[in-house]
CSV table of C-alpha atoms and ligand atoms in Angstrom, one decimal:
chain,number,residue,atom,x,y,z
A,35,GLN,CA,0.0,0.0,0.0
A,36,HIS,CA,3.1,2.2,-0.4
A,37,SER,CA,4.0,3.9,-3.6
A,38,CYS,CA,7.1,5.7,-4.7
A,39,LYS,CA,9.0,6.9,-7.7
A,40,LEU,CA,12.2,5.0,-6.8
A,41,LEU,CA,12.5,1.8,-4.8
A,42,ILE,CA,15.8,0.3,-3.6
A,43,VAL,CA,15.6,-3.3,-2.6
A,44,GLY,CA,18.4,-4.2,-0.2
A,45,GLY,CA,20.3,-1.8,2.1
A,46,GLY,CA,23.8,-3.3,2.1
A,47,SER,CA,26.8,-1.6,0.4
A,48,GLY,CA,25.1,-1.2,-3.0
A,49,GLY,CA,21.7,-0.2,-1.7
A,50,CYS,CA,22.9,2.4,0.8
A,51,THR,CA,25.4,3.8,-1.7
A,52,MET,CA,22.6,4.2,-4.3
A,53,ALA,CA,20.3,5.7,-1.7
A,54,ALA,CA,22.9,8.4,-0.9
A,55,LYS,CA,23.5,9.2,-4.5
A,56,LEU,CA,19.9,9.1,-5.8
A,57,SER,CA,18.5,11.1,-2.8
A,58,LYS,CA,20.5,14.1,-4.0
A,59,TYR,CA,18.3,14.0,-7.2
A,60,GLU,CA,15.0,12.5,-6.1
A,61,ARG,CA,13.0,12.9,-2.9
A,62,ASP,CA,10.4,10.2,-3.5
A,63,LEU,CA,12.6,7.2,-2.5
A,64,ILE,CA,12.0,4.1,-0.4
A,65,ILE,CA,14.6,1.6,0.7
A,66,LEU,CA,13.7,-1.8,1.9
A,67,GLU,CA,16.2,-3.5,4.3
A,68,PRO,CA,15.2,-6.0,7.0
A,69,ASN,CA,18.3,-5.7,9.2
A,70,ASP,CA,18.8,-2.9,11.7
A,71,LYS,CA,22.6,-3.4,11.7
A,72,HIS,CA,24.9,-2.6,8.8
A,73,TYR,CA,28.3,-4.3,8.6
A,74,TYR,CA,31.4,-3.3,6.7
A,75,GLN,CA,32.1,-6.9,5.7
A,76,PRO,CA,35.6,-6.4,4.3
A,77,MET,CA,36.7,-5.9,8.0
A,78,PHE,CA,35.7,-9.5,8.8
A,79,THR,CA,39.0,-10.7,7.5
A,80,LEU,CA,40.8,-8.5,10.1
A,81,ILE,CA,38.4,-9.5,12.9
A,82,GLY,CA,39.1,-13.2,12.2
A,83,GLY,CA,42.8,-12.4,12.7
A,84,GLY,CA,42.2,-10.4,15.9
A,85,MET,CA,43.2,-7.1,14.4
A,86,LYS,CA,39.7,-5.4,14.7
A,87,THR,CA,36.6,-6.0,16.8
A,88,ILE,CA,33.1,-6.8,15.5
A,89,SER,CA,31.8,-3.5,16.9
A,90,GLN,CA,34.3,-1.6,14.8
A,91,SER,CA,32.7,-3.1,11.7
A,92,CYS,CA,29.2,-2.3,12.6
A,93,SER,CA,26.8,0.7,12.5
A,94,SER,CA,23.0,1.1,12.8
A,95,THR,CA,21.1,0.9,9.5
A,96,LYS,CA,19.4,4.1,10.5
A,97,SER,CA,22.7,5.9,10.6
A,98,VAL,CA,23.7,4.8,7.1
A,99,ILE,CA,20.4,5.7,5.3
A,100,PRO,CA,20.1,9.4,4.4
A,101,LYS,CA,17.6,11.3,6.5
A,102,ASN,CA,15.3,12.2,3.6
A,103,VAL,CA,15.0,8.5,2.4
A,104,ASN,CA,12.1,6.5,3.7
A,105,TRP,CA,13.5,3.2,5.2
A,106,ILE,CA,11.0,0.4,5.5
A,107,GLN,CA,12.4,-2.4,7.7
A,108,ASP,CA,11.1,-5.4,5.8
A,109,LYS,CA,12.1,-7.7,3.0
A,110,VAL,CA,10.8,-8.4,-0.4
A,111,LYS,CA,8.8,-11.7,-0.5
A,112,SER,CA,8.0,-11.5,-4.2
A,113,PHE,CA,8.8,-9.4,-7.2
A,114,ASN,CA,6.2,-8.5,-9.9
A,115,PRO,CA,8.2,-6.5,-12.5
A,116,GLN,CA,5.4,-6.6,-15.0
A,117,GLY,CA,3.2,-4.8,-12.5
A,118,ASN,CA,6.0,-2.6,-11.1
A,119,ILE,CA,5.2,-3.9,-7.6
A,120,VAL,CA,6.8,-5.9,-4.9
A,121,THR,CA,5.2,-7.6,-1.9
A,122,THR,CA,6.9,-7.8,1.5
A,123,SER,CA,7.1,-10.3,4.3
A,124,ASN,CA,4.7,-8.3,6.4
A,125,GLY,CA,2.2,-8.4,3.6
A,126,ASP,CA,2.7,-4.8,2.3
A,127,THR,CA,2.8,-3.9,-1.4
A,128,ILE,CA,5.1,-1.3,-2.8
A,129,ASN,CA,4.5,0.3,-6.2
A,130,TYR,CA,7.4,1.9,-8.0
A,131,ASP,CA,8.3,3.7,-11.2
A,132,TYR,CA,11.9,2.7,-11.1
A,133,MET,CA,13.7,0.1,-9.0
A,134,VAL,CA,17.3,-0.7,-8.0
A,135,VAL,CA,17.9,-4.3,-6.9
A,136,SER,CA,20.8,-4.8,-4.5
A,137,VAL,CA,19.9,-7.9,-2.5
A,138,GLY,CA,23.5,-9.4,-2.4
A,139,LEU,CA,24.2,-13.1,-2.0
A,140,GLN,CA,22.7,-15.7,0.2
A,141,TYR,CA,24.8,-18.3,2.1
A,142,ASN,CA,23.7,-21.9,1.4
A,143,TYR,CA,25.2,-23.6,4.4
A,144,ASP,CA,23.0,-26.6,3.9
A,145,GLN,CA,24.9,-27.6,0.7
A,146,ILE,CA,27.7,-28.9,3.0
A,147,ILE,CA,26.6,-31.7,5.2
A,148,GLY,CA,27.2,-31.0,8.9
A,149,LEU,CA,28.4,-27.4,8.3
A,150,ARG,CA,25.8,-25.5,10.3
A,151,GLU,CA,26.1,-27.9,13.2
A,152,ALA,CA,29.9,-27.7,13.2
A,153,LEU,CA,29.8,-23.9,13.2
A,154,ASP,CA,27.3,-23.7,16.0
A,155,LYS,CA,29.3,-26.2,18.1
A,156,LYS,CA,31.6,-24.2,20.4
A,157,ASP,CA,34.8,-26.2,20.5
A,158,SER,CA,34.5,-27.7,17.0
A,159,GLY,CA,37.5,-25.9,15.4
A,160,VAL,CA,35.2,-25.0,12.5
A,161,CYS,CA,34.8,-21.3,11.7
A,162,THR,CA,34.0,-18.8,8.9
A,163,ASN,CA,34.8,-15.2,8.5
A,164,TYR,CA,31.9,-14.8,6.1
A,165,SER,CA,29.2,-14.2,8.7
A,166,SER,CA,28.9,-11.6,11.5
A,167,GLN,CA,27.5,-14.5,13.6
A,168,TYR,CA,30.6,-16.6,13.3
A,169,VAL,CA,33.5,-14.3,12.5
A,170,GLU,CA,34.6,-13.9,16.1
A,171,LYS,CA,35.0,-17.6,16.5
A,172,THR,CA,37.8,-17.6,13.9
A,173,TYR,CA,40.1,-15.8,16.2
A,174,GLN,CA,39.2,-18.1,19.1
A,175,VAL,CA,39.9,-21.2,17.0
A,176,LEU,CA,43.2,-19.7,16.0
A,177,GLN,CA,44.2,-18.9,19.5
A,178,ASN,CA,43.3,-22.4,20.7
A,179,PHE,CA,45.2,-24.1,17.9
A,180,ASN,CA,47.7,-26.5,19.2
A,181,GLY,CA,49.0,-28.5,16.2
A,182,GLY,CA,47.6,-30.6,13.4
A,183,ASN,CA,45.9,-29.7,10.1
A,184,ALA,CA,44.6,-26.2,9.5
A,185,ILE,CA,42.4,-26.3,6.4
A,186,PHE,CA,40.9,-23.4,4.5
A,187,THR,CA,38.3,-23.9,1.8
A,188,PHE,CA,36.8,-22.2,-1.3
A,189,PRO,CA,33.4,-23.7,-2.4
A,190,ASN,CA,32.1,-24.8,-5.8
A,191,THR,CA,30.0,-21.6,-6.4
A,192,PRO,CA,30.8,-18.0,-7.1
A,193,ILE,CA,31.4,-16.1,-3.9
A,194,LYS,CA,31.9,-12.5,-2.8
A,195,CYS,CA,35.5,-11.3,-2.3
A,196,ALA,CA,37.2,-14.3,-3.9
A,197,GLY,CA,40.4,-13.5,-2.1
A,198,ALA,CA,39.0,-13.7,1.4
A,199,PRO,CA,39.2,-17.6,1.8
A,200,GLN,CA,43.0,-17.4,1.5
A,201,LYS,CA,43.6,-14.0,3.2
A,202,ILE,CA,42.6,-15.6,6.6
A,203,MET,CA,45.0,-18.5,5.8
A,204,TYR,CA,48.0,-16.2,5.4
A,205,ILE,CA,47.0,-14.4,8.6
A,206,ALA,CA,46.7,-17.7,10.4
A,207,GLU,CA,50.1,-18.8,9.1
A,208,ASP,CA,51.7,-15.6,10.3
A,209,TYR,CA,50.0,-15.8,13.6
A,210,LEU,CA,51.2,-19.4,14.3
A,211,ARG,CA,54.7,-18.4,13.2
A,212,ARG,CA,54.7,-15.5,15.6
A,213,LYS,CA,53.5,-17.7,18.5
A,214,GLY,CA,56.1,-20.4,17.8
A,215,LYS,CA,53.6,-23.0,16.8
A,216,ARG,CA,54.1,-23.0,13.0
A,217,ASN,CA,56.1,-26.2,13.0
A,218,LYS,CA,53.2,-28.0,14.6
A,219,ALA,CA,50.8,-27.0,11.8
A,220,ASN,CA,50.0,-28.3,8.3
A,221,ILE,CA,48.5,-25.5,6.4
A,222,ILE,CA,46.2,-26.6,3.6
A,223,TYR,CA,44.2,-24.6,1.0
A,224,LYS,CA,41.5,-26.6,-0.7
A,225,THR,CA,39.8,-24.8,-3.6
A,226,SER,CA,37.2,-25.7,-6.2
A,227,THR,CA,38.8,-23.3,-8.6
A,228,PRO,CA,41.5,-24.4,-11.1
A,229,ALA,CA,44.1,-21.9,-9.8
A,230,ILE,CA,44.7,-20.0,-6.6
A,231,PHE,CA,43.4,-16.7,-8.1
A,232,GLY,CA,41.7,-15.7,-11.4
A,233,VAL,CA,44.2,-13.1,-12.5
A,234,LYS,CA,47.5,-14.5,-13.7
A,235,LYS,CA,49.7,-11.8,-12.4
A,236,TYR,CA,48.5,-12.2,-8.8
A,237,ALA,CA,48.0,-15.9,-9.0
A,238,GLN,CA,51.7,-16.4,-9.8
A,239,LYS,CA,52.8,-14.3,-6.8
A,240,LEU,CA,50.3,-16.0,-4.4
A,241,GLN,CA,51.5,-19.5,-5.5
A,242,GLN,CA,55.1,-18.4,-4.8
A,243,ILE,CA,54.0,-17.2,-1.4
A,244,CYS,CA,52.4,-20.6,-0.7
A,245,ASN,CA,55.5,-22.5,-1.8
A,246,ALA,CA,57.8,-20.3,0.2
A,247,ARG,CA,55.7,-20.5,3.4
A,248,ASN,CA,55.1,-24.2,3.0
A,249,ILE,CA,51.3,-24.0,2.4
A,250,SER,CA,49.9,-26.9,0.4
A,251,VAL,CA,47.4,-25.9,-2.3
A,252,GLY,CA,44.8,-28.4,-3.7
A,253,THR,CA,42.8,-27.2,-6.6
A,254,ARG,CA,39.5,-28.6,-8.0
A,255,GLN,CA,38.7,-30.0,-4.5
A,256,ASN,CA,35.4,-29.2,-2.9
A,257,LEU,CA,34.3,-29.6,0.7
A,258,ILE,CA,31.1,-31.7,0.9
A,259,GLN,CA,30.9,-33.0,4.5
A,260,ILE,CA,32.0,-32.2,8.0
A,261,ASP,CA,32.0,-34.7,10.8
A,262,SER,CA,32.4,-32.6,13.9
A,263,ILE,CA,32.5,-35.6,16.2
A,264,GLN,CA,35.6,-37.1,14.6
A,265,ASN,CA,36.9,-33.7,13.3
A,266,LYS,CA,37.0,-34.9,9.7
A,267,ALA,CA,36.4,-33.0,6.5
A,268,THR,CA,35.5,-34.7,3.3
A,269,PHE,CA,36.4,-33.3,-0.1
A,270,GLU,CA,35.2,-34.4,-3.6
A,271,PHE,CA,37.7,-34.2,-6.5
A,272,LEU,CA,35.8,-32.2,-9.2
A,273,ASP,CA,37.8,-33.6,-12.1
A,274,GLU,CA,37.8,-37.2,-11.0
A,275,GLU,CA,34.6,-39.2,-10.8
A,276,ASN,CA,33.6,-40.6,-7.4
A,277,LYS,CA,36.9,-39.7,-5.8
A,278,THR,CA,36.8,-38.3,-2.3
A,279,GLU,CA,39.3,-37.7,0.5
A,280,SER,CA,38.7,-37.3,4.2
A,281,LEU,CA,41.2,-35.3,6.3
A,282,GLU,CA,41.3,-34.8,10.0
A,283,TYR,CA,41.5,-31.1,11.1
A,284,SER,CA,42.2,-29.1,14.1
A,285,MET,CA,41.1,-25.9,12.5
A,286,LEU,CA,38.7,-25.7,9.5
A,287,HIS,CA,37.9,-22.3,8.0
A,288,VAL,CA,35.0,-22.7,5.7
A,289,THR,CA,33.8,-20.4,3.0
A,290,PRO,CA,30.1,-21.3,2.6
A,291,PRO,CA,28.6,-22.0,-0.8
A,292,MET,CA,26.7,-18.9,-2.0
A,293,GLY,CA,24.1,-18.1,-4.6
A,294,PRO,CA,21.5,-15.4,-5.4
A,295,PRO,CA,18.7,-15.0,-2.7
A,296,ASP,CA,15.8,-17.4,-3.3
A,297,VAL,CA,13.3,-14.6,-3.8
A,298,LEU,CA,15.4,-13.3,-6.8
A,299,MET,CA,16.1,-16.7,-8.2
A,300,LYS,CA,12.4,-17.6,-8.4
A,301,SER,CA,11.4,-14.2,-9.9
A,302,SER,CA,11.3,-13.3,-13.6
A,303,LEU,CA,14.1,-10.8,-12.9
A,304,SER,CA,16.8,-13.5,-12.9
A,305,ASN,CA,18.7,-15.2,-15.6
A,306,SER,CA,19.0,-19.0,-15.8
A,307,ALA,CA,21.7,-19.1,-13.0
A,308,GLY,CA,19.4,-17.0,-10.8
A,309,TYR,CA,21.3,-13.7,-10.8
A,310,LEU,CA,19.6,-10.4,-11.7
A,311,ASP,CA,19.7,-10.3,-15.5
A,312,VAL,CA,21.5,-7.0,-16.3
A,313,ASP,CA,23.5,-5.7,-19.1
A,314,PRO,CA,27.1,-6.0,-17.8
A,315,TYR,CA,28.1,-2.5,-19.0
A,316,THR,CA,25.0,-0.4,-18.4
A,317,LEU,CA,23.7,-2.3,-15.4
A,318,ARG,CA,20.2,-1.9,-16.7
A,319,HIS,CA,17.9,-4.9,-16.6
A,320,ASN,CA,17.8,-6.8,-19.9
A,321,VAL,CA,14.0,-7.1,-20.0
A,322,TYR,CA,12.6,-4.5,-17.6
A,323,GLY,CA,14.0,-1.1,-18.6
A,324,ASN,CA,12.9,0.6,-15.4
A,325,VAL,CA,15.0,-1.8,-13.3
A,326,PHE,CA,18.7,-1.5,-12.5
A,327,GLY,CA,21.0,-3.7,-10.5
A,328,ILE,CA,24.2,-3.2,-8.4
A,329,GLY,CA,26.5,-5.5,-6.5
A,330,ASP,CA,26.8,-9.1,-5.7
A,331,CYS,CA,23.3,-10.2,-6.9
A,332,THR,CA,23.8,-9.1,-10.5
A,333,SER,CA,24.8,-11.2,-13.5
A,334,CYS,CA,27.9,-9.1,-14.1
A,335,PRO,CA,30.8,-11.5,-14.7
A,336,THR,CA,33.2,-9.7,-12.3
A,337,SER,CA,34.6,-10.6,-9.0
A,338,LYS,CA,31.9,-9.6,-6.5
A,339,THR,CA,33.3,-6.9,-4.1
A,340,GLY,CA,32.5,-3.6,-2.5
A,341,ALA,CA,35.1,-2.0,-4.7
A,342,ALA,CA,33.1,-3.2,-7.7
A,343,VAL,CA,30.0,-1.7,-6.1
A,344,ALA,CA,31.7,1.7,-5.8
A,345,ALA,CA,32.7,1.7,-9.5
A,346,GLN,CA,29.2,0.5,-10.5
A,347,SER,CA,27.4,3.1,-8.5
A,348,ILE,CA,28.2,6.1,-10.7
A,349,VAL,CA,27.2,4.1,-13.8
A,350,VAL,CA,23.8,3.2,-12.2
A,351,LEU,CA,23.3,6.8,-11.1
A,352,LYS,CA,24.0,8.4,-14.5
A,353,ASN,CA,22.1,5.8,-16.5
A,354,MET,CA,19.1,6.0,-14.2
A,355,ILE,CA,18.9,9.7,-14.3
A,356,ASN,CA,19.0,9.6,-18.1
A,357,VAL,CA,16.3,6.9,-18.2
A,358,MET,CA,14.1,9.0,-15.9
A,359,ASN,CA,14.5,12.0,-18.2
A,360,GLY,CA,13.7,10.0,-21.3
A,361,LYS,CA,17.3,10.2,-22.6
A,362,ASN,CA,19.6,7.6,-24.0
A,363,ILE,CA,22.0,5.9,-21.6
A,364,LYS,CA,25.7,5.9,-22.3
A,365,GLU,CA,27.7,5.3,-19.1
A,366,LYS,CA,29.5,2.0,-19.0
A,367,TYR,CA,31.0,-0.1,-16.3
A,368,ASP,CA,34.4,-1.7,-17.2
A,369,GLY,CA,34.2,-4.5,-14.7
A,370,TYR,CA,36.6,-2.8,-12.3
A,371,THR,CA,37.0,-4.8,-9.1
A,372,SER,CA,39.6,-4.9,-6.4
A,373,CYS,CA,40.8,-7.4,-3.8
A,374,PRO,CA,43.2,-6.4,-1.0
A,375,LEU,CA,44.9,-9.7,-0.5
A,376,VAL,CA,46.2,-9.5,3.0
A,377,THR,CA,49.1,-11.9,3.3
A,378,GLY,CA,49.9,-11.5,7.0
A,379,TYR,CA,49.8,-9.0,10.0
A,380,SER,CA,51.5,-6.2,8.0
A,381,LYS,CA,51.4,-7.0,4.3
A,382,CYS,CA,49.0,-6.8,1.4
A,383,ILE,CA,48.9,-7.4,-2.3
A,384,LEU,CA,46.3,-5.0,-3.8
A,385,ALA,CA,44.8,-6.8,-6.8
A,386,GLU,CA,42.8,-4.5,-9.1
A,387,PHE,CA,41.5,-5.7,-12.5
A,388,ASP,CA,38.7,-5.4,-15.0
A,389,TYR,CA,36.3,-7.7,-17.1
A,390,ASP,CA,39.2,-8.9,-19.2
A,391,LEU,CA,41.1,-10.0,-16.0
A,392,LYS,CA,43.8,-7.5,-16.9
A,393,PRO,CA,45.4,-5.6,-14.0
A,394,LEU,CA,44.1,-2.1,-13.6
A,395,GLU,CA,46.3,-0.7,-10.8
A,396,THR,CA,45.7,2.6,-9.1
A,397,PHE,CA,49.2,3.4,-7.9
A,398,PRO,CA,52.3,3.7,-10.1
A,399,ILE,CA,54.1,0.9,-8.2
A,400,ASN,CA,53.9,-2.8,-8.7
A,401,GLN,CA,50.9,-3.8,-6.6
A,402,GLY,CA,51.7,-7.5,-7.2
A,403,ASN,CA,54.3,-7.2,-4.4
A,404,GLU,CA,53.4,-7.5,-0.7
A,405,LEU,CA,53.4,-4.0,0.6
A,406,ARG,CA,53.0,-2.6,4.1
A,407,ILE,CA,51.4,0.6,2.8
A,408,MET,CA,48.6,-1.4,1.2
A,409,PHE,CA,48.0,-3.2,4.4
A,410,LEU,CA,47.7,0.1,6.2
A,411,MET,CA,45.3,1.3,3.6
A,412,LYS,CA,43.2,-1.8,4.0
A,413,LYS,CA,43.2,-1.5,7.8
A,414,HIS,CA,42.7,2.3,8.2
A,415,ALA,CA,41.9,4.2,5.0
A,416,LEU,CA,39.3,1.9,3.4
A,417,PRO,CA,37.0,1.7,6.4
A,418,PHE,CA,37.1,5.5,6.6
A,419,ILE,CA,36.4,5.8,2.8
A,420,TYR,CA,33.5,3.4,3.2
A,421,TRP,CA,31.6,5.0,6.1
A,422,ASN,CA,32.4,8.6,5.4
A,423,ILE,CA,32.6,8.9,1.6
A,424,MET,CA,31.1,5.9,-0.1
A,425,LEU,CA,27.9,5.7,2.0
A,426,LYS,CA,27.5,9.4,1.7
A,427,GLY,CA,27.4,9.0,-2.1
A,428,TYR,CA,30.8,10.5,-3.0
A,429,TRP,CA,33.0,7.5,-3.8
A,430,ASN,CA,33.1,6.1,-7.3
A,431,GLY,CA,36.1,3.9,-6.8
A,432,PRO,CA,39.7,5.0,-7.3
A,433,LYS,CA,39.5,5.8,-11.1
A,434,THR,CA,40.2,9.5,-10.7
A,435,ILE,CA,43.1,8.8,-8.4
A,436,ARG,CA,44.4,6.3,-10.9
A,437,LYS,CA,44.3,8.8,-13.7
A,438,ILE,CA,46.2,11.4,-11.7
A,439,MET,CA,48.8,8.8,-10.5
A,440,HIS,CA,49.4,7.6,-14.0
A,441,PHE,CA,49.4,11.1,-15.6
A,442,GLY,CA,52.1,11.1,-18.3
A,443,LEU,CA,53.1,7.5,-17.5
A,444,ASP,CA,50.9,5.2,-19.6
B,218,FAD,P1,25.4,-6.7,0.6
B,218,FAD,O1,26.2,-5.6,1.1
B,218,FAD,O2,25.6,-8.0,1.2
B,218,FAD,O3,23.9,-6.2,0.9
B,218,FAD,C1,22.7,-7.0,0.5
B,218,FAD,C2,21.6,-6.5,1.4
B,218,FAD,O4,20.3,-7.0,0.9
B,218,FAD,C3,21.6,-7.0,2.8
B,218,FAD,O5,21.6,-5.9,3.7
B,218,FAD,C4,20.4,-7.9,3.0
B,218,FAD,O6,19.8,-7.8,4.3
B,218,FAD,C5,19.5,-7.3,1.9
B,218,FAD,N1,18.5,-8.2,1.5
B,218,FAD,C6,18.6,-9.5,1.2
B,218,FAD,N2,17.5,-10.1,0.8
B,218,FAD,C7,16.6,-9.1,0.8
B,218,FAD,C8,15.2,-9.0,0.5
B,218,FAD,N3,14.5,-10.1,0.1
B,218,FAD,N4,14.5,-7.8,0.6
B,218,FAD,C9,15.2,-6.7,1.1
B,218,FAD,N5,16.5,-6.8,1.4
B,218,FAD,C10,17.2,-7.9,1.2
B,218,FAD,N6,34.8,-6.3,-0.8
B,218,FAD,C11,35.9,-5.4,-1.1
B,218,FAD,O7,35.7,-4.6,-1.9
B,218,FAD,N7,37.1,-5.6,-0.5
B,218,FAD,C12,37.3,-6.5,0.5
B,218,FAD,O8,38.4,-6.6,1.0
B,218,FAD,C13,36.2,-7.4,0.8
B,218,FAD,N8,36.4,-8.4,1.8
B,218,FAD,C14,35.3,-9.1,2.1
B,218,FAD,C15,35.5,-10.1,3.1
B,218,FAD,C16,34.5,-10.8,3.6
B,218,FAD,C17,34.7,-11.9,4.7
B,218,FAD,C18,33.2,-10.6,3.1
B,218,FAD,C19,32.0,-11.4,3.6
B,218,FAD,C20,33.0,-9.7,2.0
B,218,FAD,C21,34.1,-9.0,1.6
B,218,FAD,N9,33.9,-8.0,0.5
B,218,FAD,C22,35.0,-7.2,0.2
B,218,FAD,C23,32.7,-8.0,-0.3
B,218,FAD,C24,31.7,-6.9,0.0
B,218,FAD,O9,31.3,-6.9,1.3
B,218,FAD,C25,30.5,-7.2,-0.9
B,218,FAD,O10,30.8,-7.4,-2.2
B,218,FAD,C26,29.5,-6.0,-0.8
B,218,FAD,O11,29.0,-5.9,0.5
B,218,FAD,C27,28.4,-6.2,-1.8
B,218,FAD,O12,27.3,-5.3,-1.7
B,218,FAD,P2,25.8,-5.7,-2.0
B,218,FAD,O13,25.0,-4.4,-1.7
B,218,FAD,O14,25.7,-6.3,-3.3
B,218,FAD,O15,25.5,-6.8,-0.9
B,219,UQ1,C1,37.5,0.4,-2.8
B,219,UQ1,O1,37.1,1.3,-3.5
B,219,UQ1,C2,36.6,-0.1,-1.8
B,219,UQ1,O2,35.4,0.5,-1.5
B,219,UQ1,C3,35.5,1.4,-0.5
B,219,UQ1,C4,37.0,-1.3,-1.0
B,219,UQ1,O3,36.3,-1.7,0.0
B,219,UQ1,C5,35.1,-2.1,0.1
B,219,UQ1,C6,38.2,-1.9,-1.3
B,219,UQ1,O4,38.5,-2.9,-0.6
B,219,UQ1,C7,39.1,-1.4,-2.3
B,219,UQ1,C8,40.4,-2.0,-2.5
B,219,UQ1,C9,38.8,-0.3,-3.0
B,219,UQ1,C10,39.7,0.3,-4.1
B,219,UQ1,C11,40.3,1.5,-3.5
B,219,UQ1,C12,41.6,2.0,-3.7
B,219,UQ1,C13,42.0,3.3,-3.1
B,219,UQ1,C14,42.6,1.3,-4.5
């Protein structure tokens, strides 16, 4: 029974960024977001390593939504894009002229047998940085580690921040070394992907780091079951039929399988894989021209990150304004995404790349090296940028900085 010109569904990084930007042009705006807390998820990696606390990563949703935007604390139960209407869990209906969909990804814990139970069990040694609910357990597991296998997994689905499953591994390795326990640990990375990272330049460097630090990397291996009574993890070999392996663990950091939220998947807004079916360059829906998408829930074939959201936000803004004014759209997203690959308690490789998986680095130094300055940026500057610039609608990613930095060089 609500009606608005502009509806934003999902108040995470993408939704709040778009609310901030669009509210500077349009007053008749509703944002739907069920949670009353907003997390800066990139900080979870540092929380898992004991470098930040959960409260430092969190703010109230109220404080991150512009004052002139109408926040409805509820979630979409079904989309009806033919009728320009959504229904919510509380039974409300909302009519819109234009809609931004930014519902992120859903964690499908149930796709791994025993995962939920193992995460909920206090002394299981099983943890994940991916959820605000479990991230503090990671550091407890690390502190209690007393030898054996420490296993880190990457599931057989697309995920957000594809570097995060291994960042916590490097941090754990560094932690154990500093505590004099490194020689008691076997550190093992098990990934469903064919290589340690999707971009060759960074993959080579990361593989070298694993070799040098005695970390074993198993590719095309997917965690399917956890036995938290016997502390055993079972992996399937994706390229060999019916081959599995069970390993005992003392620490098991799991990245849960992810996918588009069910509500999106079952709607006519999604493509065959269930993601919001948008043009990868204009971010406009391929069928419903009054719908745009941003962030992890979209079909854009880029690595799903907050950095990508920042770069997409200006494209969505400009294209939406033109559509609302009956003009042609021309702004294009180049696939820019970035992943600060933290490799220990003071070092970071800052991967930045585009749709072609070609490096697109901001600073005129080789970001493929482990650098302290990039670690400091990750720890201190990026949270500041997120809360104070991006969520206020003024951060479009580092493109302008890159142009200034590379002036006269390229
Ligand atoms: P989200 O921010 O997840 O927001 C989605 C929102 O939609 C949520 O608030 C949810 O409540 C809401 N929603 C869901 N369903 C509905 C519904 N039916 N109705 C209404 N609302 C709904 N990115 C980086 O750039 N750098 C990093 O270093 C980095 N590290 C990361 C480390 C970890 C451990 C994690 C978990 C993420 C990391 N990311 C990083 C990724 C980054 O957090 C996400 O890519 C970003 O938050 C995506 O924004 P989004 O708006 O698409 O989704
Ligand atoms: C970025 O813009 C961003 O958004 C604020 C992040 O966090 C969500 C990032 O992790 C990164 C790396 C960027 C890119 C920024 C610079 C300055 C290279």
